[in-house]
PDB file of C-alpha atoms and ligand atoms in Angstrom:
ATOM      1  CA  MET A   1     -14.593  -2.844   7.150  1.00  0.00           C
ATOM      2  CA  SER A   2     -13.054  -0.879  10.027  1.00  0.00           C
ATOM      3  CA  GLY A   3     -11.159   1.273   7.518  1.00  0.00           C
ATOM      4  CA  LEU A   4     -14.337   1.997   5.588  1.00  0.00           C
ATOM      5  CA  ALA A   5     -16.250   2.750   8.817  1.00  0.00           C
ATOM      6  CA  ALA A   6     -13.489   5.115   9.996  1.00  0.00           C
ATOM      7  CA  TRP A   7     -13.428   6.893   6.625  1.00  0.00           C
ATOM      8  CA  GLY A   8     -17.237   7.178   6.699  1.00  0.00           C
ATOM      9  CA  ALA A   9     -17.181   8.544  10.267  1.00  0.00           C
ATOM     10  CA  LEU A  10     -14.470  11.066   9.455  1.00  0.00           C
ATOM     11  CA  THR A  11     -16.146  12.393   6.320  1.00  0.00           C
ATOM     12  CA  VAL A  12     -19.524  12.612   8.082  1.00  0.00           C
ATOM     13  CA  LEU A  13     -18.144  14.366  11.183  1.00  0.00           C
ATOM     14  CA  ALA A  14     -15.859  16.761   9.290  1.00  0.00           C
ATOM     15  CA  SER A  15     -18.694  18.499   7.435  1.00  0.00           C
ATOM     16  CA  HIS A  16     -17.131  21.936   8.098  1.00  0.00           C
ATOM     17  CA  HIS A  17     -13.765  20.817   6.784  1.00  0.00           C
ATOM     18  CA  PRO A  18     -12.663  20.150   3.175  1.00  0.00           C
ATOM     19  CA  VAL A  19     -12.435  16.389   3.880  1.00  0.00           C
ATOM     20  CA  GLY A  20     -16.152  16.422   4.738  1.00  0.00           C
ATOM     21  CA  ASN A  21     -17.074  18.113   1.450  1.00  0.00           C
ATOM     22  CA  LEU A  22     -15.756  15.741  -1.171  1.00  0.00           C
ATOM     23  CA  THR A  23     -17.194  14.946  -4.564  1.00  0.00           C
ATOM     24  CA  PRO A  24     -18.668  11.424  -4.652  1.00  0.00           C
ATOM     25  CA  GLN A  25     -15.717  10.341  -6.814  1.00  0.00           C
ATOM     26  CA  ALA A  26     -13.116  11.674  -4.401  1.00  0.00           C
ATOM     27  CA  TRP A  27     -15.038  10.035  -1.559  1.00  0.00           C
ATOM     28  CA  PHE A  28     -14.787   6.650  -3.290  1.00  0.00           C
ATOM     29  CA  VAL A  29     -11.057   7.048  -3.896  1.00  0.00           C
ATOM     30  CA  GLY A  30     -10.642   7.843  -0.183  1.00  0.00           C
ATOM     31  CA  ALA A  31     -12.839   4.896   0.778  1.00  0.00           C
ATOM     32  CA  ALA A  32     -10.704   2.502  -1.296  1.00  0.00           C
ATOM     33  CA  LEU A  33      -7.475   3.880   0.160  1.00  0.00           C
ATOM     34  CA  ALA A  34      -8.764   3.772   3.759  1.00  0.00           C
ATOM     35  CA  SER A  35     -10.145   0.228   3.401  1.00  0.00           C
ATOM     36  CA  GLY A  36      -6.806  -1.001   2.068  1.00  0.00           C
ATOM     37  CA  ALA A  37      -4.755   1.026   4.545  1.00  0.00           C
ATOM     38  CA  ALA A  38      -6.629  -0.661   7.393  1.00  0.00           C
ATOM     39  CA  LEU A  39      -4.653  -3.790   6.463  1.00  0.00           C
ATOM     40  CA  LEU A  40      -1.347  -2.052   5.790  1.00  0.00           C
ATOM     41  CA  PRO A  41       0.074  -2.363   9.358  1.00  0.00           C
ATOM     42  CA  ASP A  42      -0.001  -6.183   9.212  1.00  0.00           C
ATOM     43  CA  LEU A  43       2.489  -6.139   6.330  1.00  0.00           C
ATOM     44  CA  ASP A  44       5.043  -6.304   9.158  1.00  0.00           C
ATOM     45  CA  HIS A  45       4.285 -10.026   9.469  1.00  0.00           C
ATOM     46  CA  PRO A  46       5.383 -12.219   6.512  1.00  0.00           C
ATOM     47  CA  GLU A  47       2.821 -14.841   7.506  1.00  0.00           C
ATOM     48  CA  SER A  48      -0.165 -12.488   7.719  1.00  0.00           C
ATOM     49  CA  THR A  49      -2.951 -12.854   5.142  1.00  0.00           C
ATOM     50  CA  VAL A  50      -2.242  -9.413   3.744  1.00  0.00           C
ATOM     51  CA  SER A  51       1.429 -10.195   3.060  1.00  0.00           C
ATOM     52  CA  SER A  52       0.388 -12.698   0.394  1.00  0.00           C
ATOM     53  CA  THR A  53      -1.675 -10.072  -1.494  1.00  0.00           C
ATOM     54  CA  PHE A  54       0.647  -9.650  -4.487  1.00  0.00           C
ATOM     55  CA  GLY A  55       2.631 -12.854  -3.990  1.00  0.00           C
ATOM     56  CA  SER A  56       6.394 -12.542  -3.728  1.00  0.00           C
ATOM     57  CA  VAL A  57       6.266  -8.746  -4.149  1.00  0.00           C
ATOM     58  CA  THR A  58       4.347  -8.149  -0.930  1.00  0.00           C
ATOM     59  CA  LEU A  59       6.178 -11.037   0.774  1.00  0.00           C
ATOM     60  CA  ALA A  60       9.516  -9.334   0.081  1.00  0.00           C
ATOM     61  CA  LEU A  61       8.136  -5.986   1.231  1.00  0.00           C
ATOM     62  CA  SER A  62       6.857  -7.687   4.353  1.00  0.00           C
ATOM     63  CA  SER A  63      10.252  -9.209   5.172  1.00  0.00           C
ATOM     64  CA  VAL A  64      11.898  -5.799   4.868  1.00  0.00           C
ATOM     65  CA  LEU A  65       9.244  -4.150   7.058  1.00  0.00           C
ATOM     66  CA  ASN A  66       9.551  -6.970   9.599  1.00  0.00           C
ATOM     67  CA  ALA A  67      13.325  -6.526   9.834  1.00  0.00           C
ATOM     68  CA  ILE A  68      13.090  -2.717  10.191  1.00  0.00           C
ATOM     69  CA  SER A  69      10.341  -3.089  12.769  1.00  0.00           C
ATOM     70  CA  HIS A  70      12.389  -5.638  14.711  1.00  0.00           C
ATOM     71  CA  GLY A  71      15.436  -3.340  14.689  1.00  0.00           C
ATOM     72  CA  VAL A  72      13.482  -0.303  15.848  1.00  0.00           C
ATOM     73  CA  TYR A  73      11.938  -2.366  18.644  1.00  0.00           C
ATOM     74  CA  ARG A  74      15.301  -3.605  19.898  1.00  0.00           C
ATOM     75  CA  ILE A  75      16.868  -0.152  19.841  1.00  0.00           C
ATOM     76  CA  SER A  76      13.992   1.690  21.489  1.00  0.00           C
ATOM     77  CA  ARG A  77      12.641  -0.807  24.038  1.00  0.00           C
ATOM     78  CA  THR A  78      13.147  -0.252  27.742  1.00  0.00           C
ATOM     79  CA  LYS A  79      14.034  -2.919  30.313  1.00  0.00           C
ATOM     80  CA  ARG A  80      10.330  -3.270  31.092  1.00  0.00           C
ATOM     81  CA  ASP A  81       9.397  -4.096  27.518  1.00  0.00           C
ATOM     82  CA  PRO A  82       9.568  -7.859  26.925  1.00  0.00           C
ATOM     83  CA  ASN A  83      12.507  -9.232  24.973  1.00  0.00           C
ATOM     84  CA  ARG A  84      10.151 -10.324  22.206  1.00  0.00           C
ATOM     85  CA  ASP A  85      10.545 -10.417  18.462  1.00  0.00           C
ATOM     86  CA  GLY A  86       9.440  -6.828  17.851  1.00  0.00           C
ATOM     87  CA  GLY A  87       8.904  -7.425  14.142  1.00  0.00           C
ATOM     88  CA  HIS A  88       5.147  -7.908  14.401  1.00  0.00           C
ATOM     89  CA  ARG A  89       2.930  -5.296  16.091  1.00  0.00           C
ATOM     90  CA  GLY A  90       5.895  -2.948  16.210  1.00  0.00           C
ATOM     91  CA  LEU A  91       6.674   0.152  14.177  1.00  0.00           C
ATOM     92  CA  THR A  92       3.781  -0.204  11.712  1.00  0.00           C
ATOM     93  CA  HIS A  93       1.384  -0.338  14.660  1.00  0.00           C
ATOM     94  CA  THR A  94       2.202   3.159  15.942  1.00  0.00           C
ATOM     95  CA  LEU A  95       0.646   6.576  15.340  1.00  0.00           C
ATOM     96  CA  VAL A  96       4.097   7.681  14.164  1.00  0.00           C
ATOM     97  CA  PHE A  97       3.750   5.217  11.267  1.00  0.00           C
ATOM     98  CA  ALA A  98       0.182   6.379  10.505  1.00  0.00           C
ATOM     99  CA  VAL A  99       1.389   9.985  10.224  1.00  0.00           C
ATOM    100  CA  LEU A 100       4.382   8.885   8.139  1.00  0.00           C
ATOM    101  CA  ALA A 101       2.141   6.854   5.798  1.00  0.00           C
ATOM    102  CA  ALA A 102      -0.205   9.848   5.434  1.00  0.00           C
ATOM    103  CA  VAL A 103       2.645  12.266   4.684  1.00  0.00           C
ATOM    104  CA  VAL A 104       4.323   9.916   2.195  1.00  0.00           C
ATOM    105  CA  THR A 105       0.990   9.280   0.425  1.00  0.00           C
ATOM    106  CA  THR A 106       0.288  13.024   0.191  1.00  0.00           C
ATOM    107  CA  ALA A 107       3.782  13.681  -1.150  1.00  0.00           C
ATOM    108  CA  VAL A 108       3.614  10.847  -3.696  1.00  0.00           C
ATOM    109  CA  VAL A 109       0.198  11.927  -5.032  1.00  0.00           C
ATOM    110  CA  GLN A 110       1.413  15.535  -5.150  1.00  0.00           C
ATOM    111  CA  THR A 111       4.366  14.614  -7.374  1.00  0.00           C
ATOM    112  CA  SER A 112       2.168  13.158 -10.073  1.00  0.00           C
ATOM    113  CA  LYS A 113      -1.516  12.352 -10.034  1.00  0.00           C
ATOM    114  CA  SER A 114      -1.425  10.741 -13.448  1.00  0.00           C
ATOM    115  CA  TRP A 115       0.804   7.819 -12.422  1.00  0.00           C
ATOM    116  CA  ALA A 116       1.059   7.970  -8.614  1.00  0.00           C
ATOM    117  CA  LEU A 117      -2.651   7.830  -7.843  1.00  0.00           C
ATOM    118  CA  PRO A 118      -3.343   4.786 -10.079  1.00  0.00           C
ATOM    119  CA  ILE A 119      -0.392   2.905  -8.529  1.00  0.00           C
ATOM    120  CA  LEU A 120      -1.523   3.751  -4.993  1.00  0.00           C
ATOM    121  CA  MET A 121      -5.099   2.821  -5.842  1.00  0.00           C
ATOM    122  CA  PHE A 122      -3.959  -0.497  -7.307  1.00  0.00           C
ATOM    123  CA  PHE A 123      -1.877  -1.303  -4.229  1.00  0.00           C
ATOM    124  CA  PHE A 124      -4.514  -0.360  -1.653  1.00  0.00           C
ATOM    125  CA  CYS A 125      -7.386  -1.913  -3.641  1.00  0.00           C
ATOM    126  CA  GLY A 126      -5.326  -5.119  -3.592  1.00  0.00           C
ATOM    127  CA  LEU A 127      -4.985  -4.990   0.196  1.00  0.00           C
ATOM    128  CA  ALA A 128      -8.712  -4.234   0.529  1.00  0.00           C
ATOM    129  CA  VAL A 129      -9.716  -7.105  -1.786  1.00  0.00           C
ATOM    130  CA  ARG A 130      -7.363  -9.427   0.112  1.00  0.00           C
ATOM    131  CA  GLY A 131      -8.958  -8.400   3.401  1.00  0.00           C
ATOM    132  CA  LEU A 132     -12.607  -8.319   2.370  1.00  0.00           C
ATOM    133  CA  MET A 133     -12.595 -11.413   0.163  1.00  0.00           C
ATOM    134  CA  HIS A 134     -10.236 -13.567   2.184  1.00  0.00           C
ATOM    135  CA  GLU A 135     -12.833 -16.303   2.370  1.00  0.00           C
ATOM    136  CA  TRP A 136     -13.521 -16.751  -1.310  1.00  0.00           C
ATOM    137  CA  SER A 137     -10.103 -16.206  -2.791  1.00  0.00           C
ATOM    138  CA  PRO A 138      -7.507 -18.880  -2.148  1.00  0.00           C
ATOM    139  CA  LYS A 139      -4.746 -17.729   0.138  1.00  0.00           C
ATOM    140  CA  HIS A 140      -2.004 -17.422  -2.440  1.00  0.00           C
ATOM    141  CA  ASP A 141      -4.015 -16.304  -5.424  1.00  0.00           C
ATOM    142  CA  ALA A 142      -1.974 -13.188  -6.101  1.00  0.00           C
ATOM    143  CA  VAL A 143      -2.841 -13.085  -9.813  1.00  0.00           C
ATOM    144  CA  TRP A 144      -6.559 -13.163  -9.089  1.00  0.00           C
ATOM    145  CA  ILE A 145      -6.203 -10.305  -6.630  1.00  0.00           C
ATOM    146  CA  ALA A 146      -4.006  -8.293  -9.001  1.00  0.00           C
ATOM    147  CA  VAL A 147      -6.586  -8.609 -11.805  1.00  0.00           C
ATOM    148  CA  THR A 148      -9.460  -7.610  -9.481  1.00  0.00           C
ATOM    149  CA  SER A 149      -7.586  -4.590  -8.110  1.00  0.00           C
ATOM    150  CA  LEU A 150      -6.557  -3.550 -11.614  1.00  0.00           C
ATOM    151  CA  ALA A 151     -10.193  -3.669 -12.731  1.00  0.00           C
ATOM    152  CA  LEU A 152     -11.269  -1.726  -9.634  1.00  0.00           C
ATOM    153  CA  THR A 153      -8.543   0.862 -10.156  1.00  0.00           C
ATOM    154  CA  ILE A 154      -9.394   1.382 -13.829  1.00  0.00           C
ATOM    155  CA  ALA A 155     -13.118   1.593 -13.078  1.00  0.00           C
ATOM    156  CA  CYS A 156     -12.553   4.036 -10.237  1.00  0.00           C
ATOM    157  CA  LEU A 157     -10.119   6.252 -12.139  1.00  0.00           C
ATOM    158  CA  LYS A 158     -12.130   6.249 -15.369  1.00  0.00           C
ATOM    159  CA  TRP A 159     -15.088   7.588 -13.471  1.00  0.00           C
ATOM    160  CA  THR A 160     -13.090   9.846 -11.175  1.00  0.00           C
ATOM    161  CA  ASP A 161     -12.069  13.329 -12.107  1.00  0.00           C
ATOM    162  CA  GLN A 162      -8.537  13.005 -10.781  1.00  0.00           C
ATOM    163  CA  SER A 163      -8.068  16.742 -10.439  1.00  0.00           C
ATOM    164  CA  ALA A 164     -10.861  16.757  -7.846  1.00  0.00           C
ATOM    165  CA  THR A 165      -8.983  14.298  -5.641  1.00  0.00           C
ATOM    166  CA  THR A 166      -6.566  16.317  -3.548  1.00  0.00           C
ATOM    167  CA  ALA A 167      -3.311  14.773  -2.420  1.00  0.00           C
ATOM    168  CA  ALA A 168      -4.121  15.625   1.201  1.00  0.00           C
ATOM    169  CA  THR A 169      -7.407  13.702   0.998  1.00  0.00           C
ATOM    170  CA  CYS A 170      -5.487  10.595  -0.072  1.00  0.00           C
ATOM    171  CA  GLY A 171      -3.023  11.074   2.794  1.00  0.00           C
ATOM    172  CA  VAL A 172      -5.803  11.496   5.355  1.00  0.00           C
ATOM    173  CA  ALA A 173      -7.559   8.378   4.043  1.00  0.00           C
ATOM    174  CA  VAL A 174      -4.423   6.245   4.415  1.00  0.00           C
ATOM    175  CA  GLY A 175      -3.718   7.639   7.900  1.00  0.00           C
ATOM    176  CA  ILE A 176      -7.264   7.043   9.153  1.00  0.00           C
ATOM    177  CA  GLY A 177      -7.192   3.495   7.744  1.00  0.00           C
ATOM    178  CA  CYS A 178      -4.052   2.719   9.770  1.00  0.00           C
ATOM    179  CA  ILE A 179      -5.613   4.190  12.912  1.00  0.00           C
ATOM    180  CA  ALA A 180      -8.717   2.026  12.420  1.00  0.00           C
ATOM    181  CA  HIS A 181      -6.385  -0.989  12.376  1.00  0.00           C
ATOM    182  CA  TYR A 182      -4.735   0.056  15.661  1.00  0.00           C
ATOM    183  CA  LEU A 183      -8.118   0.418  17.371  1.00  0.00           C
ATOM    184  CA  GLY A 184      -9.069  -3.053  16.146  1.00  0.00           C
ATOM    185  CA  ASP A 185      -5.815  -4.533  17.452  1.00  0.00           C
ATOM    186  CA  ALA A 186      -6.157  -2.663  20.765  1.00  0.00           C
ATOM    187  CA  ILE A 187      -9.319  -4.591  21.642  1.00  0.00           C
ATOM    188  CA  THR A 188      -7.570  -7.932  21.178  1.00  0.00           C
ATOM    189  CA  GLU A 189      -5.724  -9.759  23.959  1.00  0.00           C
ATOM    190  CA  GLN A 190      -2.282  -8.435  22.940  1.00  0.00           C
ATOM    191  CA  GLY A 191      -3.202  -4.727  22.691  1.00  0.00           C
ATOM    192  CA  CYS A 192      -1.453  -2.298  20.332  1.00  0.00           C
ATOM    193  CA  PRO A 193       1.679  -0.191  21.085  1.00  0.00           C
ATOM    194  CA  MET A 194       0.226   2.730  19.104  1.00  0.00           C
ATOM    195  CA  LEU A 195       1.600   5.455  21.403  1.00  0.00           C
ATOM    196  CA  TRP A 196       5.276   4.537  20.874  1.00  0.00           C
ATOM    197  CA  PRO A 197       7.673   6.175  21.754  1.00  0.00           C
ATOM    198  CA  VAL A 198       5.708   7.858  24.565  1.00  0.00           C
ATOM    199  CA  PRO A 199       6.777   6.040  27.761  1.00  0.00           C
ATOM    200  CA  ILE A 200       3.872   4.593  29.756  1.00  0.00           C
ATOM    201  CA  ALA A 201       4.608   2.631  32.922  1.00  0.00           C
ATOM    202  CA  TRP A 202       8.310   2.806  31.996  1.00  0.00           C
ATOM    203  CA  ARG A 203       7.624   1.109  28.689  1.00  0.00           C
ATOM    204  CA  THR A 204       8.022   2.714  25.262  1.00  0.00           C
ATOM    205  CA  TRP A 205       6.138  -0.183  23.638  1.00  0.00           C
ATOM    206  CA  TYR A 206       3.240  -0.164  26.079  1.00  0.00           C
ATOM    207  CA  PRO A 207       0.376  -2.223  24.565  1.00  0.00           C
ATOM    208  CA  VAL A 208      -2.596   0.154  24.656  1.00  0.00           C
ATOM    209  CA  ALA A 209      -5.805  -1.767  25.423  1.00  0.00           C
ATOM    210  CA  PRO A 210      -9.125  -1.347  27.256  1.00  0.00           C
ATOM    211  CA  PRO A 211      -9.835  -3.349  30.452  1.00  0.00           C
ATOM    212  CA  LYS A 212      -9.705  -7.129  29.921  1.00  0.00           C
ATOM    213  CA  ILE A 213     -13.475  -7.721  29.681  1.00  0.00           C
ATOM    214  CA  PHE A 214     -13.657  -5.466  26.601  1.00  0.00           C
ATOM    215  CA  ARG A 215     -10.984  -7.427  24.765  1.00  0.00           C
ATOM    216  CA  MET A 216     -11.496 -10.362  22.431  1.00  0.00           C
ATOM    217  CA  ARG A 217      -9.565 -13.152  20.789  1.00  0.00           C
ATOM    218  CA  THR A 218      -8.414 -12.513  17.190  1.00  0.00           C
ATOM    219  CA  GLY A 219     -10.665 -14.496  14.864  1.00  0.00           C
ATOM    220  CA  GLY A 220     -12.732 -15.623  17.848  1.00  0.00           C
ATOM    221  CA  LYS A 221     -16.530 -15.880  18.166  1.00  0.00           C
ATOM    222  CA  VAL A 222     -17.019 -12.294  19.388  1.00  0.00           C
ATOM    223  CA  GLU A 223     -15.205 -10.924  16.353  1.00  0.00           C
ATOM    224  CA  LEU A 224     -17.028 -13.083  13.823  1.00  0.00           C
ATOM    225  CA  VAL A 225     -20.536 -13.147  15.288  1.00  0.00           C
ATOM    226  CA  LEU A 226     -20.812  -9.701  16.881  1.00  0.00           C
ATOM    227  CA  LEU A 227     -18.127  -7.254  15.793  1.00  0.00           C
ATOM    228  CA  ALA A 228     -17.952  -8.048  12.072  1.00  0.00           C
ATOM    229  CA  PRO A 229     -21.708  -7.731  11.358  1.00  0.00           C
ATOM    230  CA  VAL A 230     -22.071  -4.584  13.526  1.00  0.00           C
ATOM    231  CA  LEU A 231     -19.041  -2.992  11.869  1.00  0.00           C
ATOM    232  CA  THR A 232     -20.409  -3.844   8.414  1.00  0.00           C
ATOM    233  CA  VAL A 233     -23.772  -2.204   9.177  1.00  0.00           C
ATOM    234  CA  VAL A 234     -22.063   0.876  10.683  1.00  0.00           C
ATOM    235  CA  ALA A 235     -19.690   1.170   7.706  1.00  0.00           C
ATOM    236  CA  ILE A 236     -22.556   0.983   5.187  1.00  0.00           C
ATOM    237  CA  TRP A 237     -24.682   3.419   7.200  1.00  0.00           C
ATOM    238  CA  LEU A 238     -21.881   6.017   7.527  1.00  0.00           C
ATOM    239  CA  SER A 239     -20.991   5.617   3.836  1.00  0.00           C
ATOM    240  CA  ALA A 240     -24.644   6.182   2.894  1.00  0.00           C
ATOM    241  CA  ILE A 241     -24.759   9.409   4.968  1.00  0.00           C
ATOM    242  CA  ALA A 242     -21.528  10.689   3.418  1.00  0.00           C
ATOM    243  CA  LEU A 243     -22.670   9.836  -0.120  1.00  0.00           C
ATOM    244  CA  GLN A 244     -26.136  11.312   0.449  1.00  0.00           C
ATOM    245  CA  ARG A 245     -24.497  14.586   1.504  1.00  0.00           C
ATOM    246  CA  ALA A 246     -22.275  14.480  -1.556  1.00  0.00           C
ATOM    247  CA  GLY A 247     -25.420  14.193  -3.684  1.00  0.00           C
ATOM    248  CA  ALA A 248     -24.472  10.779  -5.029  1.00  0.00           C
ATOM    249  CA  LEU A 249     -27.596   8.929  -3.880  1.00  0.00           C
ATOM    250  CA  PRO A 250     -30.638  10.616  -5.465  1.00  0.00           C
ATOM    251  CA  MET A 251     -32.830   7.659  -4.460  1.00  0.00           C
ATOM    252  CA  LEU A 252     -32.205   8.565  -0.819  1.00  0.00           C
ATOM    253  CA  ASN A 253     -33.143  12.230  -1.210  1.00  0.00           C
ATOM    254  CA  GLY A 254     -35.204  13.357   1.756  1.00  0.00           C
ATOM    255  CA  VAL A 255     -34.531  10.139   3.718  1.00  0.00           C
ATOM    256  CA  ARG A 256     -33.350  10.906   7.249  1.00  0.00           C
ATOM    257  CA  LEU A 257     -30.326   8.639   7.689  1.00  0.00           C
ATOM    258  CA  ILE A 258     -29.482  10.191  11.064  1.00  0.00           C
ATOM    259  CA  PRO A 259     -32.693   9.700  13.065  1.00  0.00           C
ATOM    260  CA  TRP A 260     -31.868  12.295  15.756  1.00  0.00           C
ATOM    261  CA  THR A 261     -31.354  15.204  13.354  1.00  0.00           C
TER     262      THR A 261
HETATM  263 ZN1   ZN B 301      -2.164  -5.635  13.366  1.00  0.00          ZN
END
């Protein structure tokens, strides 16, 4: 939901920029990529929900990411950074990774839209389905998720004019999804070292976080009762504005979705 909300906010705010003037189809592709990318950073933890998305495939990927992340943490930490297992909330939780993910996505889509975009869509739809439907799909039901993401990908790409989806749009969507994840992690008790390797208080892995009273426990009451519903409403509202502008919602023609304009 945070990925979708961030994508909605970006496309609504960037109305004078190409990313704010997408066709409805391109907007949906971006929305799928951003929603999935908002779960991508937690692939650094083999026990996270998202690591079970495609069964052993994502579990193996997760182990590799965890090891790389752990290595980078050990090499680049200062004496002030705790001697923790840097595998989780490490490299994939930094802006450097978000930029890298955006650049790699752009490059991959640029090489070939006909095969690269469907594969990316399938992968990120899988992460999104895993995240959004975690309650009604059993934890290890990789086949179920693969079938759902395949159906979503085919539906999306059948309807989408792929030539209208620019590679850069896909890259931006993945990057903004990752950043949405960091902001979500930052308001938890552990914070998020998103500014690595910029040294703050003599620490390269400084956990960025607001003052303690604005932080919450992961999976706690505040997240489930307050944050999740508010985020859902905001995500739907921003998506409606973006789609109305793109001319995809004729039933909302003339409806003022932003009351103060
Ligand atoms: Zn995380």
